[in-house]
XYZ file of C-alpha atoms in Angstrom:
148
model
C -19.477 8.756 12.872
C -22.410 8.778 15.779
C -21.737 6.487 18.471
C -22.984 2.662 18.030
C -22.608 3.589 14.101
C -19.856 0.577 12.081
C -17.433 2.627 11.229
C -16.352 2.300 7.424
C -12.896 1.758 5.770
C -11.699 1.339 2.994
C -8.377 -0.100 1.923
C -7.179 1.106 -1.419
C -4.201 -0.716 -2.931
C -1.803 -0.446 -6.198
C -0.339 -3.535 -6.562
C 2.054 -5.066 -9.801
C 3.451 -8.656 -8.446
C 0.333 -9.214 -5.992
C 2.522 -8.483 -2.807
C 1.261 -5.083 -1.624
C -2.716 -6.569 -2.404
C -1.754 -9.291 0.250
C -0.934 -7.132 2.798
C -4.796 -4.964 1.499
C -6.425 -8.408 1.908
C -4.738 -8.572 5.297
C -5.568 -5.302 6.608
C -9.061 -5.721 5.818
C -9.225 -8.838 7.348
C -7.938 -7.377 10.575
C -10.221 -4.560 10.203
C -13.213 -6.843 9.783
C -12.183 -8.835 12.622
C -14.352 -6.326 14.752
C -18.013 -6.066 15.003
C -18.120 -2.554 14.341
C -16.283 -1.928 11.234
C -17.652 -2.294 7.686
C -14.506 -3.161 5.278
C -14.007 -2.925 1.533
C -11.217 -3.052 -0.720
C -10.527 -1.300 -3.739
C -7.490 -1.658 -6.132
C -6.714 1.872 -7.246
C -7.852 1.840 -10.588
C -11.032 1.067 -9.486
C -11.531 3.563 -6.579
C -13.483 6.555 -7.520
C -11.968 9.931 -5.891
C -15.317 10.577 -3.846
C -14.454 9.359 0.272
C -18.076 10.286 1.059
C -18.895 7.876 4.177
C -15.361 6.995 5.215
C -14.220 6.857 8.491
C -10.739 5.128 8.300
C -8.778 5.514 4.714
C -6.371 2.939 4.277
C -3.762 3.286 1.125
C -1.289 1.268 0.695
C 1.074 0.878 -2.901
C 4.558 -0.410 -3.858
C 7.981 0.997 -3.610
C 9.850 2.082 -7.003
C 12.793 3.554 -7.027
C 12.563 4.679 -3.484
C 8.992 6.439 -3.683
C 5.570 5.904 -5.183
C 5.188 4.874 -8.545
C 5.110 6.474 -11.714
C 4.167 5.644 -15.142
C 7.481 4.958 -15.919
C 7.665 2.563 -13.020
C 5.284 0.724 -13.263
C 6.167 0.425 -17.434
C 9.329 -0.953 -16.520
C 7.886 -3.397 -13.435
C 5.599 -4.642 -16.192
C 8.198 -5.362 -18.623
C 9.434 -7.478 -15.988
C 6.482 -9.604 -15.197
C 5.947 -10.107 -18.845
C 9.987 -11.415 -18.625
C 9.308 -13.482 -15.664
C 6.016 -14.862 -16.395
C 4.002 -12.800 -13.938
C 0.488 -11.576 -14.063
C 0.221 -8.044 -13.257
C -2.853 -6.942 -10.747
C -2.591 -3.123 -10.760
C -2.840 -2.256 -14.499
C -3.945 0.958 -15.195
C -2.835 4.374 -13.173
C -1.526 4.275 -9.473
C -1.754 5.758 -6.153
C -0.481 9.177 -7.450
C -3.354 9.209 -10.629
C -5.668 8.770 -7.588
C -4.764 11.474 -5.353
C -4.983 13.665 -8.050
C -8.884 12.665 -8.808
C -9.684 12.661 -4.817
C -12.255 15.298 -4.282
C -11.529 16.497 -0.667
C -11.315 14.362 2.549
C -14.548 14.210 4.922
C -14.258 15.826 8.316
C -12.587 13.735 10.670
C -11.150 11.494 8.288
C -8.771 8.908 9.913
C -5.998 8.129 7.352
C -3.090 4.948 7.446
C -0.613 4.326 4.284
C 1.709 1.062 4.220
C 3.842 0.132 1.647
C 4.872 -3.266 -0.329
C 8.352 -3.862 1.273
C 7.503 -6.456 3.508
C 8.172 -9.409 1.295
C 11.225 -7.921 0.481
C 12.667 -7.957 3.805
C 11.775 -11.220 4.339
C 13.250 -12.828 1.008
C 16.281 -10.810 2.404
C 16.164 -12.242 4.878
C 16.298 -15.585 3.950
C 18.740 -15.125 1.576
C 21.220 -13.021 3.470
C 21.499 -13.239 6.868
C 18.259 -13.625 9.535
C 19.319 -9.754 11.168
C 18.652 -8.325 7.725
C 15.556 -7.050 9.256
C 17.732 -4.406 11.280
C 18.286 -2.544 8.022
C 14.604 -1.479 7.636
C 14.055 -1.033 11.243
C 16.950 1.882 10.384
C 15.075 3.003 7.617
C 12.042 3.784 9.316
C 13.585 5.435 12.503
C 16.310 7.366 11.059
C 14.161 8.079 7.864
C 11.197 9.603 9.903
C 13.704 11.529 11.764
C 15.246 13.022 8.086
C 12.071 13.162 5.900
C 9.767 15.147 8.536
């Protein structure tokens, strides 16, 4: 990226409930917020595996069974929108199927991830006890410390 050039993201989500593509739609919005960015969003079965004029990757996807998802996954998360009445956004592949069709990264790449467990802290929350928050906090600092 020259200087004075927008600089382009792109926020790629995989999303089954509609959760995790809130939090895409909100990250773009943030990005777009400022002048010199150039937003778009992609849900994952839609994003080709070509990054060619990114600046700033932004991937984002839900939590099953403590990771990414799989096939079997996201079979089993649709069973249970069908169950509950749910429509399903993110229906074909995931953010694995996509990382294995992405075709290098472009020098200087800036890359962010996030995940969909935000609305499930909060509906803990709510439901539990308001300090319930404290248990991801945990996660993320004593989980950085483990997994790195």
């Amino acid at each position: 990226m020259k200087q004075g050039d927008a600089m382009r993201a792109r926020v790629i989500y995989e999303s089954l409930y509609g959760n995790t593509e809130r939090v895409a739609q909100a990250v773009a919005r943030g990005l777009a917020g400022r002048s010199d960015v150039v937003v778009d969003v992609v849900e994952v079965s839609a994003a080709d595996g070509s990054l060619d004029g990114i600046d700033l990757l932004v991937v984002g996807g839900p939590i099953h069974a403590w990771g990414m998802s799989r096939a079997s996954t996201r079979d089993s998360a649709r069973q249970d929108a069908q169950r509950l009445g749910l429509a399903v956004v993110s229906r074909e592949g995931g953010i694995r199927d996509w990382l294995d069709r992405l075709v290098g990264a472009p020098p200087g790449l800036q890359a962010a991830t996030f995940d969909g467990w935000t609305r499930g802290m909060f509906v803990l929350m709510e439901t539990v006890a308001s300090y319930a928050w404290l248990y991801y906090v945990l996660i993320v600092i004593f989980g950085g410390f483990f997994v790195v």
